[in-house]
Amino acid sequence: MTTKGWLITTALLSSAMLPAGLIAQGTPPTPDVVWQPRGAQALNKDSVGRPHDNIALVPDRICTLAELIDLAERHNPETRVAWQEAKSKADELGIARSSLYPTLTAVALAVSLRTATVIGQYFHRQTEGVFEPILHVEYLVFDVGGRSGEIDVAKANLLASDLAFNDTHRRIIFQVAEAYYRFLNAQALRQAAESSLENAKAVEEDAKARLENGLATKPDELEATAARAQADFDLQAAVGSVDIARGDLATALGVDPGTVFTVEGIDQLKLPSSIADSVDQEIDRAFSQRPDLLQQLARLRAANAAIKQVRSQYFPTLSFKGDGGLARAYGQQDLIPGSYAQGEVWNAELELRWNLFDGGRREHRIAQANADKKAAQAQVDALCDQIANQVWAAYTNMRTALRQQQAAAALLTASQESYEAAHQSYGYGVRNLLDVVSAQKALAQARSEDVSARTQLLLQVTNLAFQTADFIQTQHWSPVP
């Protein structure tokens, strides 16, 4: 076989031994056709099933917000991601600390060689075979801040990762609480729409009865029918909103969007009647509790440790290396019978290394580390300003929502009394049907605004707790101060 034929045969045999997915991988053949990868089915087989498939919620059991938050923290994949990242940083710290200890390596050397040695006027063939099982030890005896700086960087990064884990829980708690209150809001709006439909049906029946007795006109009946149809339309929209809000809450919990469960009614929740702390107290508490701010401070600490680590490169290092073991060898010269021999082998080396010139690399590394530190400090300052503004806005919104909820409650009471008076007066013939329909629409609007005001107050209390990180300071957070 020629050299060319041998190369082709080898290439074909090598291709046949490759996995099928590697051979099929390529680029799309044309720019106008969707690429159909042959390995897509294999990727689907490798995908992990959703972990929340086995999570069961009893449909008839009323779930509280605290219970749903606990469920989300256990099953939301974001918490597992943050947890594994924190564990990875812990391992990085272990790796950095390992540099404080010597390394011991078991080595087995096997050497076979044949040389030609000049002895006198002739070359003599020498054959040697050596086998050495030895232990090799290395230890950095002394450096000026290199290893300790690396350990400090790893400690700071681990702290930042742990704080990121806490911030993940803070965000998940807020997502669940926000979705929970919006679900309660949708349910309450549906109940308000059902009550409005019942009132509209009652007005329509009164109008039909009065028309039959000659006490009303046909336009009155049509107006009542239109009001009833509008109330029915509003109810259907509210029913759809409930289903969407339930799916949003289920997604925040980490369960299937179609999961059926029961929660409390918004009327069963106690609403706050006042704000306990001042805005300055809320801002100060946010500065001491916000995990994202503490995380940035940990990164600033890591930047300081990095400067210490880089500066150590200006100083010498002292290290030790050594081998110790046994050697078993075979030697033969020309055709003379060979012989075996064995004995101890060892060596020890103490090295003092000092880098005197590196073309300015250390200077640039220190400058880079200082720039990173200043950038981290600037990010801390910017985040402090952002947190203060977020808490201020959340505090203001909560105070506004509290006043709006109180006004909405008063509006609902007045609208209920107005409707009852108009309906009673209509029965006596003092008011016309248009007045009753108008009062009924105003009552329906007042019910919706009361529900929305309650929900908005709960959401703003939740948002303030999110901005101040009160979520992760108590085991079971409550929106009522």
Short mmCIF file of C-alpha atoms in Angstrom, two decimals:
data_model
loop_
_atom_site.label_atom_id
_atom_site.label_comp_id
_atom_site.label_asym_id
_atom_site.label_seq_id
_atom_site.Cartn_x
_atom_site.Cartn_y
_atom_site.Cartn_z
CA MET A 1 0.00 0.00 0.00
CA THR A 2 1.30 3.46 -0.85
CA THR A 3 1.81 6.15 1.76
CA LYS A 4 -1.18 8.13 0.43
CA GLY A 5 -3.46 5.08 0.54
CA TRP A 6 -2.34 4.27 4.05
CA LEU A 7 -3.20 7.81 5.22
CA ILE A 8 -6.67 7.65 3.64
CA THR A 9 -7.41 4.27 5.21
CA THR A 10 -6.28 5.53 8.63
CA ALA A 11 -8.51 8.60 8.34
CA LEU A 12 -11.55 6.50 7.43
CA LEU A 13 -10.99 4.13 10.33
CA SER A 14 -10.55 7.05 12.72
CA SER A 15 -13.79 8.64 11.49
CA ALA A 16 -15.67 5.37 12.00
CA MET A 17 -14.53 5.29 15.63
CA LEU A 18 -15.79 8.83 16.38
CA PRO A 19 -19.20 9.36 18.03
CA ALA A 20 -22.00 10.05 15.57
CA GLY A 21 -22.82 13.44 17.13
CA LEU A 22 -19.33 14.76 16.46
CA ILE A 23 -19.44 13.85 12.77
CA ALA A 24 -22.92 15.31 12.25
CA GLN A 25 -22.10 18.66 13.85
CA GLY A 26 -21.82 21.48 11.35
CA THR A 27 -23.19 24.85 10.27
CA PRO A 28 -26.57 25.58 8.62
CA PRO A 29 -26.34 24.72 4.90
CA THR A 30 -28.17 27.84 3.64
CA PRO A 31 -29.14 31.20 5.15
CA ASP A 32 -32.86 30.82 4.38
CA VAL A 33 -33.63 27.48 6.07
CA VAL A 34 -33.89 26.77 9.78
CA TRP A 35 -31.10 24.51 10.97
CA GLN A 36 -32.24 21.05 12.10
CA PRO A 37 -29.57 19.56 14.38
CA ARG A 38 -29.30 15.79 14.41
CA GLY A 39 -28.18 15.83 18.03
CA ALA A 40 -31.25 17.68 19.34
CA GLN A 41 -32.91 14.46 20.48
CA ALA A 42 -29.82 13.54 22.46
CA LEU A 43 -29.92 16.94 24.15
CA ASN A 44 -33.56 16.40 25.05
CA LYS A 45 -32.69 13.04 26.57
CA ASP A 46 -29.95 14.65 28.65
CA SER A 47 -32.23 17.40 29.96
CA VAL A 48 -33.24 17.10 33.58
CA GLY A 49 -36.93 16.82 34.40
CA ARG A 50 -38.55 19.65 36.30
CA PRO A 51 -37.95 19.14 40.02
CA HIS A 52 -41.37 20.56 40.95
CA ASP A 53 -43.29 17.75 39.26
CA ASN A 54 -43.48 15.91 42.57
CA ILE A 55 -44.57 18.93 44.62
CA ALA A 56 -48.14 18.48 45.77
CA LEU A 57 -50.43 21.27 47.00
CA VAL A 58 -53.76 20.27 48.56
CA PRO A 59 -56.38 22.22 46.55
CA ASP A 60 -58.83 22.64 49.47
CA ARG A 61 -56.26 23.60 52.10
CA ILE A 62 -55.86 27.34 52.67
CA CYS A 63 -52.22 28.34 52.20
CA THR A 64 -50.80 31.34 54.03
CA LEU A 65 -48.15 33.64 52.63
CA ALA A 66 -45.52 32.28 55.02
CA GLU A 67 -46.18 28.71 53.88
CA LEU A 68 -45.94 29.68 50.21
CA ILE A 69 -42.68 31.54 50.83
CA ASP A 70 -41.22 28.46 52.53
CA LEU A 71 -42.30 26.36 49.56
CA ALA A 72 -40.69 28.74 47.09
CA GLU A 73 -37.42 28.89 49.01
CA ARG A 74 -37.21 25.09 48.99
CA HIS A 75 -38.15 24.49 45.37
CA ASN A 76 -37.30 27.60 43.37
CA PRO A 77 -34.26 26.74 41.18
CA GLU A 78 -32.67 30.15 41.77
CA THR A 79 -31.97 29.28 45.41
CA ARG A 80 -30.20 26.09 44.35
CA VAL A 81 -28.10 28.01 41.83
CA ALA A 82 -27.04 30.56 44.46
CA TRP A 83 -26.34 27.76 46.94
CA GLN A 84 -24.08 25.85 44.56
CA GLU A 85 -22.23 29.06 43.66
CA ALA A 86 -21.60 29.70 47.36
CA LYS A 87 -20.32 26.13 47.78
CA SER A 88 -18.00 26.68 44.82
CA LYS A 89 -16.55 29.80 46.50
CA ALA A 90 -16.05 27.79 49.69
CA ASP A 91 -14.01 25.28 47.71
CA GLU A 92 -11.98 28.15 46.23
CA LEU A 93 -11.12 29.22 49.78
CA GLY A 94 -10.01 25.66 50.55
CA ILE A 95 -7.81 25.71 47.47
CA ALA A 96 -6.21 28.99 48.55
CA ARG A 97 -5.56 27.68 52.06
CA SER A 98 -3.90 24.55 50.68
CA SER A 99 -0.93 26.68 49.59
CA LEU A 100 0.07 26.97 53.25
CA TYR A 101 0.91 23.27 53.35
CA PRO A 102 3.57 21.22 51.55
CA THR A 103 2.71 18.94 48.67
CA LEU A 104 3.81 15.33 48.68
CA THR A 105 3.83 13.39 45.43
CA ALA A 106 4.55 9.72 44.78
CA VAL A 107 6.57 9.29 41.58
CA ALA A 108 7.69 6.14 39.80
CA LEU A 109 10.40 6.64 37.18
CA ALA A 110 11.26 3.95 34.68
CA VAL A 111 14.04 4.68 32.18
CA SER A 112 15.63 2.48 29.54
CA LEU A 113 18.41 3.86 27.38
CA ARG A 114 21.29 2.73 25.15
CA THR A 115 24.27 4.94 24.40
CA ALA A 116 27.67 4.67 22.78
CA THR A 117 30.51 5.74 25.02
CA VAL A 118 34.07 6.51 23.81
CA ILE A 119 36.67 4.55 25.73
CA GLY A 120 40.13 4.97 24.28
CA GLN A 121 39.94 4.63 20.54
CA TYR A 122 36.65 2.73 20.43
CA PHE A 123 32.92 3.23 20.98
CA HIS A 124 31.40 0.87 23.50
CA ARG A 125 27.67 0.23 23.63
CA GLN A 126 26.14 0.72 27.07
CA THR A 127 22.62 -0.36 28.00
CA GLU A 128 20.96 0.88 31.18
CA GLY A 129 17.56 0.34 32.80
CA VAL A 130 16.55 2.27 35.90
CA PHE A 131 13.41 2.08 38.04
CA GLU A 132 13.01 4.62 40.86
CA PRO A 133 10.01 4.82 43.21
CA ILE A 134 10.45 8.12 45.05
CA LEU A 135 8.54 10.69 47.08
CA HIS A 136 8.72 14.29 45.93
CA VAL A 137 8.00 17.15 48.37
CA GLU A 138 7.57 20.87 47.64
CA TYR A 139 6.96 23.59 50.18
CA LEU A 140 6.88 27.37 49.94
CA VAL A 141 8.59 28.25 53.17
CA PHE A 142 8.27 32.01 53.07
CA ASP A 143 6.63 34.77 51.06
CA VAL A 144 5.59 38.30 51.95
CA GLY A 145 1.78 38.31 51.73
CA GLY A 146 1.31 36.31 48.56
CA ARG A 147 -0.55 33.34 50.03
CA SER A 148 -2.28 35.32 52.76
CA GLY A 149 -3.48 37.82 50.17
CA GLU A 150 -4.89 35.01 48.03
CA ILE A 151 -6.67 33.59 51.08
CA ASP A 152 -8.13 36.98 51.96
CA VAL A 153 -9.43 37.37 48.40
CA ALA A 154 -11.05 33.93 48.61
CA LYS A 155 -12.61 34.78 51.98
CA ALA A 156 -14.07 37.99 50.62
CA ASN A 157 -15.40 36.24 47.53
CA LEU A 158 -17.03 33.56 49.70
CA LEU A 159 -18.65 36.25 51.83
CA ALA A 160 -19.91 38.00 48.71
CA SER A 161 -21.32 34.72 47.40
CA ASP A 162 -23.09 34.02 50.70
CA LEU A 163 -24.60 37.49 50.62
CA ALA A 164 -25.68 36.92 47.03
CA PHE A 165 -27.43 33.78 48.28
CA ASN A 166 -29.28 35.90 50.85
CA ASP A 167 -30.18 38.44 48.18
CA THR A 168 -31.62 35.64 46.06
CA HIS A 169 -33.92 34.72 48.93
CA ARG A 170 -34.86 38.39 49.34
CA ARG A 171 -35.87 38.62 45.69
CA ILE A 172 -37.78 35.34 45.75
CA ILE A 173 -39.71 36.36 48.87
CA PHE A 174 -40.65 39.62 47.17
CA GLN A 175 -41.70 37.85 43.98
CA VAL A 176 -43.90 35.42 45.92
CA ALA A 177 -45.43 38.12 48.12
CA GLU A 178 -46.12 40.38 45.13
CA ALA A 179 -47.70 37.54 43.14
CA TYR A 180 -49.65 36.45 46.23
CA TYR A 181 -51.23 39.88 46.78
CA ARG A 182 -52.00 40.27 43.09
CA PHE A 183 -53.75 36.90 43.20
CA LEU A 184 -55.76 38.05 46.23
CA ASN A 185 -56.54 41.27 44.38
CA ALA A 186 -57.82 39.33 41.36
CA GLN A 187 -59.99 37.13 43.57
CA ALA A 188 -61.42 40.14 45.41
CA LEU A 189 -62.14 41.95 42.15
CA ARG A 190 -63.96 38.87 40.92
CA GLN A 191 -66.06 38.82 44.09
CA ALA A 192 -66.77 42.53 43.67
CA ALA A 193 -67.78 41.91 40.05
CA GLU A 194 -70.11 39.11 41.17
CA SER A 195 -71.75 41.43 43.71
CA SER A 196 -72.11 44.13 41.07
CA LEU A 197 -73.72 41.64 38.72
CA GLU A 198 -76.21 40.63 41.40
CA ASN A 199 -77.11 44.28 41.96
CA ALA A 200 -77.45 44.86 38.24
CA LYS A 201 -79.73 41.82 37.92
CA ALA A 202 -81.90 43.09 40.78
CA VAL A 203 -82.21 46.51 39.13
CA GLU A 204 -83.07 44.86 35.81
CA GLU A 205 -85.78 42.74 37.40
CA ASP A 206 -87.25 45.81 39.10
CA ALA A 207 -87.28 47.65 35.80
CA LYS A 208 -89.07 44.80 34.04
CA ALA A 209 -91.64 44.53 36.82
CA ARG A 210 -92.32 48.26 36.77
CA LEU A 211 -92.58 48.21 32.98
CA GLU A 212 -95.20 45.48 33.18
CA ASN A 213 -97.17 47.57 35.68
CA GLY A 214 -96.86 50.70 33.57
CA LEU A 215 -94.58 52.48 36.05
CA ALA A 216 -91.49 52.52 33.80
CA THR A 217 -90.60 53.05 30.19
CA LYS A 218 -88.92 50.77 27.68
CA PRO A 219 -85.72 52.89 27.68
CA ASP A 220 -85.53 52.33 31.44
CA GLU A 221 -85.61 48.59 30.95
CA LEU A 222 -82.99 48.77 28.18
CA GLU A 223 -80.74 50.90 30.37
CA ALA A 224 -80.97 48.33 33.18
CA THR A 225 -80.32 45.48 30.74
CA ALA A 226 -77.26 47.26 29.37
CA ALA A 227 -75.97 47.80 32.91
CA ARG A 228 -76.45 44.11 33.68
CA ALA A 229 -74.65 43.09 30.48
CA GLN A 230 -71.75 45.39 31.33
CA ALA A 231 -71.53 43.88 34.81
CA ASP A 232 -71.50 40.39 33.28
CA PHE A 233 -68.72 41.43 30.89
CA ASP A 234 -66.66 42.84 33.77
CA LEU A 235 -67.14 39.59 35.71
CA GLN A 236 -65.80 37.44 32.85
CA ALA A 237 -62.73 39.64 32.58
CA ALA A 238 -62.21 39.30 36.35
CA VAL A 239 -62.47 35.49 36.13
CA GLY A 240 -59.72 35.41 33.50
CA SER A 241 -57.53 37.68 35.62
CA VAL A 242 -57.82 35.21 38.51
CA ASP A 243 -56.49 32.36 36.37
CA ILE A 244 -53.57 34.46 35.15
CA ALA A 245 -52.70 35.63 38.66
CA ARG A 246 -52.81 32.04 39.97
CA GLY A 247 -50.39 30.97 37.23
CA ASP A 248 -48.03 33.84 38.07
CA LEU A 249 -48.03 32.84 41.74
CA ALA A 250 -47.46 29.18 40.90
CA THR A 251 -44.50 30.12 38.72
CA ALA A 252 -43.01 32.18 41.54
CA LEU A 253 -43.40 29.17 43.82
CA GLY A 254 -41.56 26.95 41.37
CA VAL A 255 -44.56 24.72 40.64
CA ASP A 256 -46.53 24.07 37.47
CA PRO A 257 -48.66 27.09 36.40
CA GLY A 258 -51.73 24.87 36.27
CA THR A 259 -51.47 23.85 39.92
CA VAL A 260 -54.68 24.45 41.86
CA PHE A 261 -54.42 25.77 45.43
CA THR A 262 -56.41 27.93 47.81
CA VAL A 263 -55.26 31.10 49.59
CA GLU A 264 -56.73 33.51 52.09
CA GLY A 265 -59.15 36.24 51.11
CA ILE A 266 -57.95 39.80 51.09
CA ASP A 267 -60.68 40.69 53.61
CA GLN A 268 -59.09 38.26 56.08
CA LEU A 269 -55.77 40.11 56.10
CA LYS A 270 -55.11 42.78 58.67
CA LEU A 271 -54.05 46.06 57.11
CA PRO A 272 -51.53 48.44 58.68
CA SER A 273 -53.07 51.61 60.07
CA SER A 274 -49.86 53.63 60.44
CA ILE A 275 -46.16 53.71 59.60
CA ALA A 276 -44.00 52.75 62.56
CA ASP A 277 -40.61 54.22 61.61
CA SER A 278 -39.45 57.39 59.94
CA VAL A 279 -37.91 57.40 56.48
CA ASP A 280 -34.44 58.06 57.94
CA GLN A 281 -34.75 54.99 60.13
CA GLU A 282 -35.83 52.93 57.14
CA ILE A 283 -32.83 54.12 55.11
CA ASP A 284 -30.38 53.39 57.93
CA ARG A 285 -31.83 49.92 58.35
CA ALA A 286 -31.50 49.31 54.61
CA PHE A 287 -27.83 50.31 54.74
CA SER A 288 -27.19 47.77 57.51
CA GLN A 289 -29.32 44.94 56.05
CA ARG A 290 -29.30 45.06 52.25
CA PRO A 291 -27.33 41.98 51.11
CA ASP A 292 -26.49 43.52 47.73
CA LEU A 293 -24.77 46.44 49.50
CA LEU A 294 -22.96 44.10 51.89
CA GLN A 295 -21.98 42.01 48.88
CA GLN A 296 -20.42 45.05 47.23
CA LEU A 297 -18.55 45.85 50.46
CA ALA A 298 -17.19 42.30 50.43
CA ARG A 299 -15.96 42.87 46.89
CA LEU A 300 -14.23 46.01 48.10
CA ARG A 301 -12.53 43.90 50.76
CA ALA A 302 -11.45 41.46 48.04
CA ALA A 303 -9.97 44.35 46.06
CA ASN A 304 -7.88 45.39 49.09
CA ALA A 305 -6.65 41.83 49.51
CA ALA A 306 -5.75 41.68 45.83
CA ILE A 307 -3.49 44.71 46.28
CA LYS A 308 -1.74 42.91 49.14
CA GLN A 309 -1.31 39.84 46.96
CA VAL A 310 0.19 41.80 44.06
CA ARG A 311 2.59 43.76 46.28
CA SER A 312 4.08 40.49 47.53
CA GLN A 313 5.67 40.03 44.10
CA TYR A 314 8.21 42.75 44.97
CA PHE A 315 9.73 40.52 47.68
CA PRO A 316 11.71 37.28 47.51
CA THR A 317 10.29 33.83 48.17
CA LEU A 318 11.96 30.89 49.84
CA SER A 319 10.95 27.39 48.80
CA PHE A 320 12.11 23.86 49.44
CA LYS A 321 12.11 20.88 47.09
CA GLY A 322 13.32 17.36 47.68
CA ASP A 323 13.14 13.74 46.51
CA GLY A 324 13.76 10.53 48.37
CA GLY A 325 13.41 6.90 47.37
CA LEU A 326 15.04 3.78 46.04
CA ALA A 327 16.68 3.00 42.70
CA ARG A 328 17.02 -0.41 41.06
CA ALA A 329 19.18 -0.39 37.94
CA TYR A 330 20.48 -2.79 35.29
CA GLY A 331 23.63 -2.09 33.31
CA GLN A 332 25.40 -3.83 30.45
CA GLN A 333 28.43 -2.89 28.31
CA ASP A 334 28.81 -4.35 24.84
CA LEU A 335 28.05 -8.06 25.01
CA ILE A 336 29.45 -8.52 28.49
CA PRO A 337 26.81 -9.94 30.82
CA GLY A 338 25.03 -7.19 32.71
CA SER A 339 24.33 -6.82 36.42
CA TYR A 340 21.65 -5.42 38.75
CA ALA A 341 22.16 -2.93 41.53
CA GLN A 342 19.97 -0.96 43.95
CA GLY A 343 20.36 1.75 46.53
CA GLU A 344 18.89 4.86 48.11
CA VAL A 345 18.54 8.09 46.14
CA TRP A 346 17.66 11.53 47.46
CA ASN A 347 18.21 15.20 46.86
CA ALA A 348 17.24 18.40 48.68
CA GLU A 349 17.02 21.90 47.27
CA LEU A 350 16.45 25.23 49.03
CA GLU A 351 15.69 28.04 46.58
CA LEU A 352 15.59 31.77 47.21
CA ARG A 353 13.93 33.50 44.26
CA TRP A 354 13.74 37.27 43.81
CA ASN A 355 12.38 38.80 40.65
CA LEU A 356 14.47 41.91 40.04
CA PHE A 357 13.08 43.07 36.70
CA ASP A 358 9.94 42.13 34.76
CA GLY A 359 9.44 45.02 32.36
CA GLY A 360 7.01 46.92 34.62
CA ARG A 361 4.53 44.05 34.98
CA ARG A 362 4.28 44.42 38.77
CA GLU A 363 3.78 48.17 38.56
CA HIS A 364 0.92 47.73 36.11
CA ARG A 365 -0.65 44.98 38.21
CA ILE A 366 -0.62 47.21 41.29
CA ALA A 367 -2.08 50.06 39.25
CA GLN A 368 -4.76 47.71 37.97
CA ALA A 369 -5.54 46.48 41.50
CA ASN A 370 -5.80 50.06 42.77
CA ALA A 371 -8.12 50.94 39.91
CA ASP A 372 -10.29 47.93 40.71
CA LYS A 373 -10.44 49.04 44.34
CA LYS A 374 -11.48 52.57 43.40
CA ALA A 375 -14.11 51.19 41.03
CA ALA A 376 -15.47 48.96 43.82
CA GLN A 377 -15.61 51.94 46.17
CA ALA A 378 -17.43 53.99 43.53
CA GLN A 379 -19.92 51.17 43.07
CA VAL A 380 -20.54 51.13 46.82
CA ASP A 381 -21.20 54.88 46.80
CA ALA A 382 -23.51 54.62 43.80
CA LEU A 383 -25.41 51.72 45.36
CA CYS A 384 -25.85 53.66 48.60
CA ASP A 385 -27.40 56.55 46.67
CA GLN A 386 -29.63 54.12 44.78
CA ILE A 387 -30.75 52.36 47.97
CA ALA A 388 -31.56 55.65 49.67
CA ASN A 389 -33.68 56.71 46.71
CA GLN A 390 -35.42 53.32 46.53
CA VAL A 391 -36.31 53.38 50.23
CA TRP A 392 -37.48 56.99 49.98
CA ALA A 393 -39.75 56.17 47.04
CA ALA A 394 -41.07 53.01 48.73
CA TYR A 395 -41.76 54.90 51.96
CA THR A 396 -43.57 57.68 50.11
CA ASN A 397 -45.62 55.20 48.09
CA MET A 398 -46.59 53.31 51.23
CA ARG A 399 -47.69 56.52 52.95
CA THR A 400 -49.73 57.48 49.89
CA ALA A 401 -51.26 54.01 49.65
CA LEU A 402 -52.26 54.17 53.31
CA ARG A 403 -54.14 57.44 52.78
CA GLN A 404 -55.72 56.11 49.58
CA GLN A 405 -56.91 52.95 51.33
CA GLN A 406 -58.56 54.97 54.06
CA ALA A 407 -60.22 57.21 51.46
CA ALA A 408 -61.34 54.17 49.42
CA ALA A 409 -62.93 52.59 52.50
CA ALA A 410 -64.86 55.80 53.17
CA LEU A 411 -65.86 55.98 49.49
CA LEU A 412 -67.16 52.39 49.57
CA THR A 413 -69.27 53.11 52.64
CA ALA A 414 -70.75 56.26 51.08
CA SER A 415 -71.40 54.51 47.75
CA GLN A 416 -73.15 51.60 49.49
CA GLU A 417 -75.40 53.96 51.39
CA SER A 418 -76.07 56.01 48.25
CA TYR A 419 -77.06 52.92 46.27
CA GLU A 420 -79.35 51.62 48.99
CA ALA A 421 -81.02 55.03 49.31
CA ALA A 422 -81.44 55.38 45.53
CA HIS A 423 -82.85 51.87 45.21
CA GLN A 424 -85.29 52.46 48.08
CA SER A 425 -86.35 55.81 46.68
CA TYR A 426 -86.85 54.24 43.27
CA GLY A 427 -89.21 51.76 44.86
CA TYR A 428 -91.22 54.63 46.29
CA GLY A 429 -91.26 56.38 42.91
CA VAL A 430 -89.19 59.33 44.12
CA ARG A 431 -86.08 58.57 42.00
CA ASN A 432 -85.92 57.35 38.41
CA LEU A 433 -84.13 54.28 37.08
CA LEU A 434 -81.21 56.26 35.72
CA ASP A 435 -80.38 57.38 39.25
CA VAL A 436 -80.40 53.79 40.46
CA VAL A 437 -78.22 52.58 37.60
CA SER A 438 -75.81 55.43 38.17
CA ALA A 439 -75.64 54.63 41.89
CA GLN A 440 -75.12 50.95 41.10
CA LYS A 441 -72.20 51.76 38.74
CA ALA A 442 -70.69 54.06 41.35
CA LEU A 443 -70.94 51.29 43.95
CA ALA A 444 -69.27 48.81 41.60
CA GLN A 445 -66.47 51.30 40.95
CA ALA A 446 -66.09 51.95 44.67
CA ARG A 447 -65.81 48.22 45.37
CA SER A 448 -63.08 47.84 42.78
CA GLU A 449 -61.21 50.87 44.10
CA ASP A 450 -61.46 49.58 47.66
CA VAL A 451 -60.00 46.24 46.62
CA SER A 452 -57.27 47.91 44.56
CA ALA A 453 -56.44 50.27 47.44
CA ARG A 454 -56.13 47.35 49.87
CA THR A 455 -53.88 45.49 47.47
CA GLN A 456 -51.80 48.57 46.74
CA LEU A 457 -51.23 49.15 50.44
CA LEU A 458 -50.10 45.55 50.94
CA LEU A 459 -47.86 45.75 47.88
CA GLN A 460 -46.25 48.99 49.04
CA VAL A 461 -45.64 47.57 52.51
CA THR A 462 -44.06 44.55 50.82
CA ASN A 463 -41.96 46.77 48.57
CA LEU A 464 -40.67 48.76 51.56
CA ALA A 465 -39.72 45.53 53.32
CA PHE A 466 -37.99 44.43 50.12
CA GLN A 467 -36.00 47.66 49.84
CA THR A 468 -34.95 47.56 53.51
CA ALA A 469 -34.29 43.77 53.43
CA ASP A 470 -36.65 43.16 56.35
CA PHE A 471 -37.67 39.98 54.50
CA ILE A 472 -34.55 38.08 55.51
CA GLN A 473 -34.34 39.43 59.06
CA THR A 474 -37.41 37.65 60.43
CA GLN A 475 -38.40 34.02 60.03
CA HIS A 476 -41.99 34.81 59.08
CA TRP A 477 -42.40 38.30 57.70
CA SER A 478 -45.76 40.03 58.11
CA PRO A 479 -46.95 43.11 56.18
CA VAL A 480 -48.53 44.58 59.32
CA PRO A 481 -46.02 46.65 61.33
#
